[in-house]
Coordinates of C-alpha atoms in Angstrom, one line a residue:
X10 CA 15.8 22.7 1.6
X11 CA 13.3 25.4 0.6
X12 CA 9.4 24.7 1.8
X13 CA 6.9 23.0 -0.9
X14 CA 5.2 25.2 -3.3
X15 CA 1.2 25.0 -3.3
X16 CA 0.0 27.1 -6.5
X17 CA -3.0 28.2 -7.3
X18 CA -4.4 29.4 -10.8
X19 CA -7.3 31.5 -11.7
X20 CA -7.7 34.3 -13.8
X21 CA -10.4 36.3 -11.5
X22 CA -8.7 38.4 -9.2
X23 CA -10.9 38.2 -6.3
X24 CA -11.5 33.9 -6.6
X25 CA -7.6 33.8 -7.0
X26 CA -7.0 36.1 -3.4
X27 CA -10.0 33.8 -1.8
X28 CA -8.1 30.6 -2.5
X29 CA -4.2 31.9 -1.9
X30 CA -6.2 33.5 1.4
X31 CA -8.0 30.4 2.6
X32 CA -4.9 27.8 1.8
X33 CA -2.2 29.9 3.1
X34 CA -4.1 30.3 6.5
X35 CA -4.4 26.5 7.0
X36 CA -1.0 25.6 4.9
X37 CA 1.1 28.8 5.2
X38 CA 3.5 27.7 7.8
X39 CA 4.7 24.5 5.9
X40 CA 4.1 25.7 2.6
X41 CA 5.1 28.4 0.5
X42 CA 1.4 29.3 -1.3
X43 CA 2.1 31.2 -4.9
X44 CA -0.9 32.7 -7.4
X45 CA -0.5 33.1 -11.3
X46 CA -3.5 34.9 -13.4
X47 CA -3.2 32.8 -16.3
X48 CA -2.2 29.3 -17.5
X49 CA 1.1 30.4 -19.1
X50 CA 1.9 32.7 -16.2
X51 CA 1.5 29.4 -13.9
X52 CA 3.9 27.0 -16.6
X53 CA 6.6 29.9 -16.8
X54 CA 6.4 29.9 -12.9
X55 CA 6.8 26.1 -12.6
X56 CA 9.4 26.2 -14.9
X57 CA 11.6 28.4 -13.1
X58 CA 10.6 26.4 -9.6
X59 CA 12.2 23.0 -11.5
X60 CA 15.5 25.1 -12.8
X61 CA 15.7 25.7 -9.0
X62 CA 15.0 22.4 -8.2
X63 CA 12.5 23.6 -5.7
X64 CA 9.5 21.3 -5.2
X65 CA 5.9 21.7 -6.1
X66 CA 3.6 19.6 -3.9
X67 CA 0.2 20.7 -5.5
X68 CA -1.7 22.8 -8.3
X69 CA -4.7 23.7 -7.8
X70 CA -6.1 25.6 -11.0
X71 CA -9.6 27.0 -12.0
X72 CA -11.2 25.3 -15.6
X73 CA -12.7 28.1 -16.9
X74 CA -9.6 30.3 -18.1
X75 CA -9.6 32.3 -21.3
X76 CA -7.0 31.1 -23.8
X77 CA -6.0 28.5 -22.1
X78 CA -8.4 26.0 -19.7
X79 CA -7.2 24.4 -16.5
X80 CA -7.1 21.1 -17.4
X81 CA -5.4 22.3 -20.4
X82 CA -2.4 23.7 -18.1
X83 CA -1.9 21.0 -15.7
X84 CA -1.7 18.4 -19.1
X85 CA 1.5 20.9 -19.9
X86 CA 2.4 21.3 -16.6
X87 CA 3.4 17.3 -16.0
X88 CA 6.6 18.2 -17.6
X89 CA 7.7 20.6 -15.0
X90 CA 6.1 18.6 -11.9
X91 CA 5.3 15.3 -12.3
X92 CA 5.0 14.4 -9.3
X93 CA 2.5 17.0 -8.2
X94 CA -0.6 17.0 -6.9
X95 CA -3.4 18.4 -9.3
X96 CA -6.6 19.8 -8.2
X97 CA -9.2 21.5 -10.9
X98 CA -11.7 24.1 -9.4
X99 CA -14.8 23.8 -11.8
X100 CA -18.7 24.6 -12.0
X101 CA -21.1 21.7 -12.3
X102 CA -21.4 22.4 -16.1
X103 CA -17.7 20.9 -16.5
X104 CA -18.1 17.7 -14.4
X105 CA -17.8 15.5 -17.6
X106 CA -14.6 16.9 -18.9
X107 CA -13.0 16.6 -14.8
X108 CA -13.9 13.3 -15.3
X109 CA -12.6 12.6 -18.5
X110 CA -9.4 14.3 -16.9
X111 CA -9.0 11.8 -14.4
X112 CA -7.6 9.6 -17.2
X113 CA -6.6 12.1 -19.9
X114 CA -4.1 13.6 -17.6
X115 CA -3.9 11.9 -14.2
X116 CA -6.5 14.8 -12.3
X117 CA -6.4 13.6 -8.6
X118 CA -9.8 15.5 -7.6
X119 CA -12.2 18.0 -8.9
X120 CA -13.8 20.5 -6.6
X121 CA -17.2 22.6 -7.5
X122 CA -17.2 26.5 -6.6
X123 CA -17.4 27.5 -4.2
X124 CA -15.6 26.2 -1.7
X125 CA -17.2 27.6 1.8
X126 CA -17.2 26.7 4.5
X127 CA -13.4 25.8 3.3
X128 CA -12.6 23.7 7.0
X129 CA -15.8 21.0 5.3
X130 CA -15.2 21.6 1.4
X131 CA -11.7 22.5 1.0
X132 CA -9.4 21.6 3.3
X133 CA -10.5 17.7 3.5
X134 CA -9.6 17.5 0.2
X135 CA -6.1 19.4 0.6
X136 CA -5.3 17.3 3.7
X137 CA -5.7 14.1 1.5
X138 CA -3.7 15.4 -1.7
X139 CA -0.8 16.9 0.2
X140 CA -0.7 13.7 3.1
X141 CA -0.2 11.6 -0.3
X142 CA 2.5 14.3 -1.6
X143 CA 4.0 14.0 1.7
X144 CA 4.2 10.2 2.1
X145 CA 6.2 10.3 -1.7
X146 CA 8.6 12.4 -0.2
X147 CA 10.2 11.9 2.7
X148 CA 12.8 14.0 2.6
X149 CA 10.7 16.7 3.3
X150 CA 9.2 15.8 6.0
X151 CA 11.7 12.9 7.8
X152 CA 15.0 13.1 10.2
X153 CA 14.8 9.0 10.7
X154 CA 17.7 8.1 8.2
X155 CA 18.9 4.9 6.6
X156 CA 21.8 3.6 5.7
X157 CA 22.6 0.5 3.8
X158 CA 23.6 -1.5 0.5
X159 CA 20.7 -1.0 -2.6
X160 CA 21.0 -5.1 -2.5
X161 CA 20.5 -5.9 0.6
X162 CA 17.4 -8.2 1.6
X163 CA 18.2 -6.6 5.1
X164 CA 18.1 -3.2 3.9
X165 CA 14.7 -3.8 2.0
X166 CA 13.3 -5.6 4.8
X167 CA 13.6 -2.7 6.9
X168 CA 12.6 0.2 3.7
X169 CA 9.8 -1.6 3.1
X170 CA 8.7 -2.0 6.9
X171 CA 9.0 1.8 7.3
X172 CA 7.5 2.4 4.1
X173 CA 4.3 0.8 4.5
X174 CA 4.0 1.7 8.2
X175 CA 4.2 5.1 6.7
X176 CA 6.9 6.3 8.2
X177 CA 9.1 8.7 6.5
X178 CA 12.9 8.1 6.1
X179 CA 15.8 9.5 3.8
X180 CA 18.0 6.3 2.1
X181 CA 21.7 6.6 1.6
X182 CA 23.4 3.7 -0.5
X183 CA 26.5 2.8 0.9
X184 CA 28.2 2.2 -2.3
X185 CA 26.7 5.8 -3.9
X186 CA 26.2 8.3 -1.8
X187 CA 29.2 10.1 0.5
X188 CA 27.1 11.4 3.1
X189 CA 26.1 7.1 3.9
X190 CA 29.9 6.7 4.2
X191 CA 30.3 9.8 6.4
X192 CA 27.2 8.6 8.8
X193 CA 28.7 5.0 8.7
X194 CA 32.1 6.4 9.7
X195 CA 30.4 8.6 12.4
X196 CA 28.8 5.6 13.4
X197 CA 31.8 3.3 13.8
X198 CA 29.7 0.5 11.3
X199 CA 31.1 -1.9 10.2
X200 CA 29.5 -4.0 7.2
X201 CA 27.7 -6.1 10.0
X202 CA 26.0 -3.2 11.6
X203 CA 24.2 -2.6 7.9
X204 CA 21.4 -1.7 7.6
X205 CA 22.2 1.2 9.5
X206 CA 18.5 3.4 11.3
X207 CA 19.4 6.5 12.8
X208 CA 16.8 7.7 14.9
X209 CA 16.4 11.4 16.0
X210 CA 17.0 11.3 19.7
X211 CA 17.7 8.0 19.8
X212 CA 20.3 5.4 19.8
X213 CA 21.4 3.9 16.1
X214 CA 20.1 0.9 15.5
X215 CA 22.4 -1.3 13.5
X216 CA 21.1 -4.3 11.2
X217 CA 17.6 -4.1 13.8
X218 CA 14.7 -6.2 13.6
X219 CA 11.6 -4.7 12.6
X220 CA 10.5 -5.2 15.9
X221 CA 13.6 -3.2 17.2
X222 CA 12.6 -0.6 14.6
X223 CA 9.1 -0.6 15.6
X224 CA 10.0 -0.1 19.4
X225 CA 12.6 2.8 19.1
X226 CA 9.8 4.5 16.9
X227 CA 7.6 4.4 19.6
X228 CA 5.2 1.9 17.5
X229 CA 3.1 0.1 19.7
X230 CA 4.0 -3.6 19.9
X231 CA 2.5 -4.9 22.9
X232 CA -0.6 -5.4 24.0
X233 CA -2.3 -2.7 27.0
X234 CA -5.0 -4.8 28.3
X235 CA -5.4 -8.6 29.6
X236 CA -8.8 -9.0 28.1
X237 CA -10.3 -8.1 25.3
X238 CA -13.6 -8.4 23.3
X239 CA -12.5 -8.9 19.8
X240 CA -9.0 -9.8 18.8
X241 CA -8.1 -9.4 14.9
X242 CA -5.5 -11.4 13.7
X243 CA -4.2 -9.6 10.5
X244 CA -4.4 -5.7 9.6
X245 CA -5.3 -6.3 5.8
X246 CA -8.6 -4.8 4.5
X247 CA -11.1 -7.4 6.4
X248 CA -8.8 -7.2 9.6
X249 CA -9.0 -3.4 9.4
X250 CA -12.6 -3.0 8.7
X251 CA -13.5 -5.5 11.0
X252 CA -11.6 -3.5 13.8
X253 CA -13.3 -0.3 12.4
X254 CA -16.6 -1.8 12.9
X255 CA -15.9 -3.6 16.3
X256 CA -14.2 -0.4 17.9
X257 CA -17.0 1.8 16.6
X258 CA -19.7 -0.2 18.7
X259 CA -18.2 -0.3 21.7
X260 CA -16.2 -4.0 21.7
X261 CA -12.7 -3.7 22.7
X262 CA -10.4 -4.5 20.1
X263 CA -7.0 -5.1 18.8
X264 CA -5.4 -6.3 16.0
X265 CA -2.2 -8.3 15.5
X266 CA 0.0 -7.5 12.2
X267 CA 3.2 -9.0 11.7
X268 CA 4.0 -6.9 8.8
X269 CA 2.4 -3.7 8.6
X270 CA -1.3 -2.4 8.0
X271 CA -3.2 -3.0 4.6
X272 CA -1.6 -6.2 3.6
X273 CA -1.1 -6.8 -0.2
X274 CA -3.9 -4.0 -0.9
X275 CA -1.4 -1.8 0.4
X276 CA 0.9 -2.4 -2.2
X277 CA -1.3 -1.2 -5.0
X278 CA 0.0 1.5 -7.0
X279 CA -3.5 2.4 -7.8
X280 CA -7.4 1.0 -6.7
X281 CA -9.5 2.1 -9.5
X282 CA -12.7 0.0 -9.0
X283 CA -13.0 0.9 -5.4
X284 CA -16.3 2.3 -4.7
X285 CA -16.7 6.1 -4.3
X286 CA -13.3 6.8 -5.7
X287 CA -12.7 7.7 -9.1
X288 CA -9.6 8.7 -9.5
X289 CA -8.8 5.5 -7.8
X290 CA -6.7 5.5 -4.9
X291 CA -3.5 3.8 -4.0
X292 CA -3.0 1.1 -1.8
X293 CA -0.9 2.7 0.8
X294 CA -3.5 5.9 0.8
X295 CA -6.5 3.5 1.6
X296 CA -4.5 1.9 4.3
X297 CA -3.9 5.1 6.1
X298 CA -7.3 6.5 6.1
X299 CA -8.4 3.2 7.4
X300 CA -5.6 3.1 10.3
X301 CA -6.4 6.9 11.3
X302 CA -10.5 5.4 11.5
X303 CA -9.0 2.3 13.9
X304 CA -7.5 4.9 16.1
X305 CA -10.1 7.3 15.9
X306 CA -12.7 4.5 17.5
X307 CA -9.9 3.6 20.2
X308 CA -8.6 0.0 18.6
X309 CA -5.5 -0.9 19.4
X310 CA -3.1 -1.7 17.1
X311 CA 0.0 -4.2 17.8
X312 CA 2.6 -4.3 14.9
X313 CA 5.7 -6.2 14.3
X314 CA 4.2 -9.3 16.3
X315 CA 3.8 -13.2 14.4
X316 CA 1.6 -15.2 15.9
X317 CA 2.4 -18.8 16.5
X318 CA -0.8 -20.3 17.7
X319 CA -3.8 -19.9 19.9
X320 CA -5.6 -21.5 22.0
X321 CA -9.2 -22.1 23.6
X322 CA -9.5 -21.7 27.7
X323 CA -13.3 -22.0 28.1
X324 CA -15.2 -18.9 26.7
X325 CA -11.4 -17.2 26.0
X326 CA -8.9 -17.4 23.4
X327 CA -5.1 -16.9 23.8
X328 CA -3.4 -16.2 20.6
X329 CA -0.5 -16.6 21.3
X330 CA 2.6 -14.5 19.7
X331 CA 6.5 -14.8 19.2
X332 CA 8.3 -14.4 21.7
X333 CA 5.8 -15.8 24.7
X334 CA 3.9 -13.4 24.9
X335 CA -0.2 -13.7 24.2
X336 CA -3.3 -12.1 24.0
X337 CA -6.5 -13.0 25.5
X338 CA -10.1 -11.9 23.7
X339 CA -13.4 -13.9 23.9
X340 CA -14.1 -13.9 20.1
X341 CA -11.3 -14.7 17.5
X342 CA -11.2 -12.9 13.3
X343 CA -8.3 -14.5 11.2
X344 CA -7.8 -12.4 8.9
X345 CA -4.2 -12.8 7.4
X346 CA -4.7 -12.7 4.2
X347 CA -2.4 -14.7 1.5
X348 CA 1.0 -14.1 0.7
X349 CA 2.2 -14.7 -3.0
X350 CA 3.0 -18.3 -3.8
X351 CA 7.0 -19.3 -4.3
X352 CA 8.3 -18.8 -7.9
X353 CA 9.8 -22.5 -8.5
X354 CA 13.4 -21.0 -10.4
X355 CA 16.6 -22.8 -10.1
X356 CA 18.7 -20.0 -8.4
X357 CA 16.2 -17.8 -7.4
X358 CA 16.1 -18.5 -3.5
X359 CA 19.5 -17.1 -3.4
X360 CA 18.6 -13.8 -5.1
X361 CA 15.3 -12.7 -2.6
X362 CA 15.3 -9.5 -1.2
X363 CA 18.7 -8.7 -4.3
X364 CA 16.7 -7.8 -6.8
X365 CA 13.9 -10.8 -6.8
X366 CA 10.9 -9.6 -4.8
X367 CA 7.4 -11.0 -4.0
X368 CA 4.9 -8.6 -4.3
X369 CA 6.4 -4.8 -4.6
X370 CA 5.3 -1.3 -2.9
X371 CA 4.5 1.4 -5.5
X372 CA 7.4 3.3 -3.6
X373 CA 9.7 1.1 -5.3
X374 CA 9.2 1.8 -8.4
X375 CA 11.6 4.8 -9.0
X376 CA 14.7 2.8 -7.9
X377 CA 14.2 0.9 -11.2
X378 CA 14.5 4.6 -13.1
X379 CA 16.1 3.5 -16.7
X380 CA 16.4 -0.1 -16.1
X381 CA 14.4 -3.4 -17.2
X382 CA 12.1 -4.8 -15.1
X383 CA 10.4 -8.2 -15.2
X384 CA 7.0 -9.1 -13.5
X385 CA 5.8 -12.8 -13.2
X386 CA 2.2 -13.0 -12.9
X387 CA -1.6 -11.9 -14.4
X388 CA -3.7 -11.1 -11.9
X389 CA -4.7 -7.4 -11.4
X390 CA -1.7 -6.9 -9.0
X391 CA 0.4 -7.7 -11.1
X392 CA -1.2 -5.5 -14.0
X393 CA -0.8 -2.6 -11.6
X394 CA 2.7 -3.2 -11.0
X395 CA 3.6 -3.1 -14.6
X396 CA 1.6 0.1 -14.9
X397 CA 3.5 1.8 -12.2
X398 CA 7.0 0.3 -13.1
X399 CA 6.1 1.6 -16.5
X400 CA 6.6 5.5 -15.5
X401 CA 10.4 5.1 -14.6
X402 CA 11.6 1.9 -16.4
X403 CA 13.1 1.7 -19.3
X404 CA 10.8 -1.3 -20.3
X405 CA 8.4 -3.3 -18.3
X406 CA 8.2 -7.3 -19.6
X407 CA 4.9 -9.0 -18.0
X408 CA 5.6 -12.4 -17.9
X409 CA 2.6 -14.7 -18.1
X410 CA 1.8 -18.4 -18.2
X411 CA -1.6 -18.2 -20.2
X412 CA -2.2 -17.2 -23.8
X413 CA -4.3 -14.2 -22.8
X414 CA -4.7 -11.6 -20.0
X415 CA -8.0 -11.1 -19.8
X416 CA -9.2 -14.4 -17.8
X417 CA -7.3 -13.3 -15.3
X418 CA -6.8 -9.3 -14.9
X419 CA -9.9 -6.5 -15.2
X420 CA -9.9 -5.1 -18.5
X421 CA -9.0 -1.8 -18.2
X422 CA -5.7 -3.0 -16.8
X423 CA -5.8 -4.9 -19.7
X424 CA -6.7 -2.5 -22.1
X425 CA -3.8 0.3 -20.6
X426 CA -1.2 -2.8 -20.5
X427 CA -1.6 -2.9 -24.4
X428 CA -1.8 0.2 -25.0
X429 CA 1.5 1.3 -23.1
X430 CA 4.8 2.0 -24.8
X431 CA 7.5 0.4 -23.0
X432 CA 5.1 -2.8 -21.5
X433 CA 6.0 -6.2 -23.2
X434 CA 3.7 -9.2 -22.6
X435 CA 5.6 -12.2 -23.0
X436 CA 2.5 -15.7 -22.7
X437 CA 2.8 -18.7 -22.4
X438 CA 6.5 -18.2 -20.5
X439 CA 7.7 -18.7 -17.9
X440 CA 10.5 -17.9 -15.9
X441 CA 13.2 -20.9 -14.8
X442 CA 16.6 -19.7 -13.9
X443 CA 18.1 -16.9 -11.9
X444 CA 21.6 -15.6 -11.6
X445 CA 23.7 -12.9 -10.5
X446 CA 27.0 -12.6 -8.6
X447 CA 25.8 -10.8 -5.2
X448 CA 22.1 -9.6 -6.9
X449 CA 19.9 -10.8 -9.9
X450 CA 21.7 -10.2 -13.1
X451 CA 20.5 -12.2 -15.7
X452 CA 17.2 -14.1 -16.2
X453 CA 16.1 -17.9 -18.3
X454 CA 12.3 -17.7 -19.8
X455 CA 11.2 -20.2 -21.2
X456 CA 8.3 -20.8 -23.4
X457 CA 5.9 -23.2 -21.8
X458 CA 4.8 -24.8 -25.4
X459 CA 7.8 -25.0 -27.4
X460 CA 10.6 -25.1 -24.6
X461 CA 12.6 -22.5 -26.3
X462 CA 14.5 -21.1 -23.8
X463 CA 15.3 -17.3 -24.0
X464 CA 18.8 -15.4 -21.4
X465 CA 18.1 -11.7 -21.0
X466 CA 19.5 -9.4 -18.6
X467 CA 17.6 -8.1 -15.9
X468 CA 18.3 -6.1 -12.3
X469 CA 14.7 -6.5 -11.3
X470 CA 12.3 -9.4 -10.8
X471 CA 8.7 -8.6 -8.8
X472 CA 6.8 -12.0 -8.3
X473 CA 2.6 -11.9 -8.1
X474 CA 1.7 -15.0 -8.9
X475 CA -1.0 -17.2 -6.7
X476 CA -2.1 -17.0 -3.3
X477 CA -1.0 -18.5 -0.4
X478 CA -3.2 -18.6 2.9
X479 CA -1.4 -18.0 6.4
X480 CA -2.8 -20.4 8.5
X481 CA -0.1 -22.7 10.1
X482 CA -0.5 -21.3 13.3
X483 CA -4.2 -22.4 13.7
X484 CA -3.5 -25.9 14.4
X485 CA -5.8 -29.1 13.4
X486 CA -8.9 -27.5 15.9
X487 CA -9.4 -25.5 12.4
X488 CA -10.4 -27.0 9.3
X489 CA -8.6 -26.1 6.3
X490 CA -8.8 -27.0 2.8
X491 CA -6.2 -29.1 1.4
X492 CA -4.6 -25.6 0.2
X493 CA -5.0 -24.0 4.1
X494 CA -8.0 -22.2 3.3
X495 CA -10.3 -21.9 6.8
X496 CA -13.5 -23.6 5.7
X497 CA -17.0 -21.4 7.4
X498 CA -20.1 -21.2 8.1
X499 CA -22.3 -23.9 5.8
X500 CA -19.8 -25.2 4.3
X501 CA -18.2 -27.2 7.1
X502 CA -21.4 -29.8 6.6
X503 CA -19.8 -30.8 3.4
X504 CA -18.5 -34.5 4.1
X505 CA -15.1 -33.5 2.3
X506 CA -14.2 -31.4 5.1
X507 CA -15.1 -34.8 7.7
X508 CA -15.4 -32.4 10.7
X509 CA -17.7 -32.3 13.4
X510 CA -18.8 -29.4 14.8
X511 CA -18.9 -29.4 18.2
X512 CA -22.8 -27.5 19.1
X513 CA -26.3 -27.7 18.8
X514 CA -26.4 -24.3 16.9
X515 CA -25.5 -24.4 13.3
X516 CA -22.3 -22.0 13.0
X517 CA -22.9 -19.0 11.7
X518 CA -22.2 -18.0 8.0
X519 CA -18.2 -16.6 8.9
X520 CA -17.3 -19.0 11.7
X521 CA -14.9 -21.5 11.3
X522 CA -15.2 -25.2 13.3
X523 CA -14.1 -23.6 16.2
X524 CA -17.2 -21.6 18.1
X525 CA -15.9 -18.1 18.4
X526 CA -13.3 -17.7 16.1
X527 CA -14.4 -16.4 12.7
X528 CA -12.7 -15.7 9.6
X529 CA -12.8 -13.0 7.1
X530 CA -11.6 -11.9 3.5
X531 CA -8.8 -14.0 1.3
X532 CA -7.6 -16.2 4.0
X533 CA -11.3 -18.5 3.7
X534 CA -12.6 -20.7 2.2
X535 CA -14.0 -19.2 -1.6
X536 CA -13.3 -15.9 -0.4
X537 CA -13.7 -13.0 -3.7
X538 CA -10.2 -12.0 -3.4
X539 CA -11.0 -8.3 -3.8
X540 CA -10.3 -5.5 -1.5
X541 CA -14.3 -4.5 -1.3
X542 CA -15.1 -7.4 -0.5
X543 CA -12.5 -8.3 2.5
X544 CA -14.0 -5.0 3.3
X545 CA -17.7 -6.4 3.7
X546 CA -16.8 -9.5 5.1
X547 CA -14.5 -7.9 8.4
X548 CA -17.4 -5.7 8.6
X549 CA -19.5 -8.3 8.7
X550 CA -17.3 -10.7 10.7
X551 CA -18.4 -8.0 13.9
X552 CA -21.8 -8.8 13.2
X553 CA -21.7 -12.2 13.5
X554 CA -19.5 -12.0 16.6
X555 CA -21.8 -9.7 18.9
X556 CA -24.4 -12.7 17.8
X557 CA -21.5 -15.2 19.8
X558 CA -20.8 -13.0 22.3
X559 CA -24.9 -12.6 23.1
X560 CA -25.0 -16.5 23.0
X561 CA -22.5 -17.0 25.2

């Protein structure tokens, strides 16, 4: 398979030879760099890359073109790469129409001229684009290879493990594709050894854990140190920002995830209130800048690990994991999130992980190419979701219990969810049956007013509805709400909540009724339930725990 194109556009002959020098001498090795002089120069080029089926990983084009502009060509050039990456060299005088591009025609950054120094101005930005490129294309970059059936709940279990761990692996179907026969015969599998993970230089694995996956991927799983400062329970947003913080000034930290980084933010196809970022940003992009900053400050990171409990052994507390195994640290964060609440469907248990999903990464999107999809819920999750199913399904159906979106979703999801083609916004339904011989088949809505009951076929159901908090494992030390939300701070002297806390000291704002263990982002109490601010609260969760530790 041929290298990646980079491509660069610009009609001046010696700004065109600056940026084909500057990119091929940071890029050159894994990436064949090409120049055109002219906007139609650049589409006849791209054209004759896609009859050769030879990939384009990024444009980068200047505005200011005569007869036809930049923005101008990479609107035309969608057709030939839509999956690129499109950068748009401009002077200050255009910033309003890169802008305006961001939404016109999908622009993932604009870049003033000049560039220099390029190792502070350009490459950062080149670095980000073609990482993102990269982590949509794994079969550029991966030898770990897959084998299984498309509906499996195994087999998506472990894609979606490696996807959001952002690890890059080629799939093979097993009812499809004649090289996942060939590896299975090589293999000796039988249908019990499916899922099928081939590692390079490694043993296969066959139907593995995550945990087995994590380990023969050299993922770290266990814990390095007896004892540590800080230990963050959860790897969402707060969990990650709190470790971010913690790690930065000086505590020793690690954090727990029994999933992956970036919990359900890391599912977003696309962040577009995020502060500083307006193209937006995907979930799965903001979760790997954030774990490349936990690393940077020296956190440790165990994966693939549930915890089952803690407890308190004087100024220490043991969280304790599956499998016997625990972790000491002097202060506690919970930050697990919520998982999406269970879709009450006659038949629907059955059909989980084969073709009914909770929640959905924006990588699985293009296995629904040409088929309907159905989304249950009206939140801006959800709303994403559609959006992003939208560009390879034949038609997207929203399926909502309200009369309207807009108490419940931002507006501009809103606003591009009417607006959109092949999106249908079915209220006031619900769904109430599910069926399908092996994998989800067929569908019942129903309308929640007049009980008229509607059968449509359907492959694909994604569920976003509610929020449930992970907090089990705390035990009754920790007061909950009534729906497992950890109550903090002020709010355990409300009477409701009948719990006494145990010092002279009020508690401070993000501790729970446990001295030392804090909790941040959607797993408390009237948390915002937005990604900025799980942000503020992890970072400020570290705050509030170098107050404990000095009190201790």
């Amino acid at each position: 398979m041929s290298k990646p194109a980079i491509l660069t556009v610009d009609d001046d002959r010696e700004v065109s030879a600056a940026i084909t020098r500057d990119l091929r001498s940071r890029y050159g090795a894994a990436y064949r760099i090409l120049q055109a002089r002219s906007g139609a120069d650049a589409l006849a080029l791209l054209t004759a890359l896609a009859l050769r089926n030879q990939p384009v990983a990024l444009i980068a084009a200047d505005q200011r073109m005569p007869e036809m502009t930049g923005i101008e060509m990479l609107e035309q050039a969608r057709t030939q790469t839509p999956d690129a990456k499109y950068l748009l060299l401009t002077a200050y005088a255009d910033t309003d129409a890169a802008i305006k591009a961001i939404n016109d025609i999908g622009l993932d950054y604009y870049l003033l001229k000049p560039w220099d120094p390029p190792e502070e101005r350009l490459y950062p930005v080149v670095d980000d684009l073609l990482g993102d490129w990269r982590d949509a294309h794994p079969d550029y970059t991966s030898g770990l290879r897959v084998v299984g059936h498309k509906w499996s709940d195994r087999s998506h279990e472990i894609k979606t493990f490696l996807a959001r761990n952002h690890v890059p692996y080629r799939w093979y179907d097993i009812e499809r594709d004649a090289e996942a026969q060939r590896l299975s015969q090589l293999a000796q599998a039988t249908a019990a050894d499916l899922p099928l993970v081939l590692v390079p230089d490694g043993e296969a694995l066959r139907s593995p854990s995550s945990l087995d996956v994590a380990d023969a991927l050299g993922l770290r799983t266990r814990a390095e140190q007896p004892l540590y400062d800080v230990c963050i329970v959860g790897g969402g947003p707060a969990g990650l920002a709190a470790a971010v913080y913690a790690a930065s000034e000086g505590l020793s930290t690690v954090v727990v995830e029994r999933e992956a980084p970036g919990g359900q933010a890391s599912q977003s196809a696309a962040i577009e209130n995020y502060l500083g970022f307006p193209r937006g940003l995907a979930g799965s992009d903001l979760t790997h800048r954030a774990v490349a900053q936990v690393s940077r400050f020296g956190a440790e990171m165990v994966l693939a690990r549930d915890v089952i409990g803690f407890q308190t052994r004087g100024p220490v507390h043991a969280v304790l994991l599956e499998g016997s195994a625990e972790i000491e640290a002097r202060a506690l964060i919970v930050a697990t999130g919520v998982s999406y609440r269970r879709l009450a469907a006659a038949g629907l248990d059955e059909l989980i992980g084969r073709g009914v999903y909770y929640g959905a990464s924006a990588s699985e999107a293009s296995q629904c190419q040409g088929d309907d999809v159905y989304i249950v819920g009206a939140a801006n999750s959800a709303g994403q979701a559609a959006l992003n199913m939208a560009k390879f399904a034949k038609c997207v159906v929203l399926v909502v219990r309200a009369a309207t979106l807009e108490d419940t979703m931002s507006q501009y999801l809103v606003d591009r969810i009417k607006s959109a083609p092949n999106i249908d916004v079915r209220y006031r339904s619900e769904v109430v049956e599910c069926r399908g011989d092996g994998h989800l088949e067929a569908l019942t809505l129903a309308d929640r007013i007049t009980g008229v009951r509607d059968e449509v076929s359907a492959s694909w159901l994604f569920v976003f509805i509610g929020a449930s908090p992970r907090t089990d494992w705390l035990g009754p030390d920790v007061v909950r709400d009534d729906k497992g939300f950890v109550v903090t701070g002020q709010d355990l002297h409300n009477p409701a909540f009948a719990q006494r806390w145990p010092l002279h000291r009020v508690p401070f704002a993000l501790e729970t009724s446990v001295p030392g263990v804090f909790a941040a982002g959607d797993v408390r109490l009237d948390s915002m339930k937005r990604v900025a601010s799980a942000v503020g609260e992890g970072a400020m969760s570290v705050y509030l725990v170098h107050r404990y530790l000095a009190s201790i």
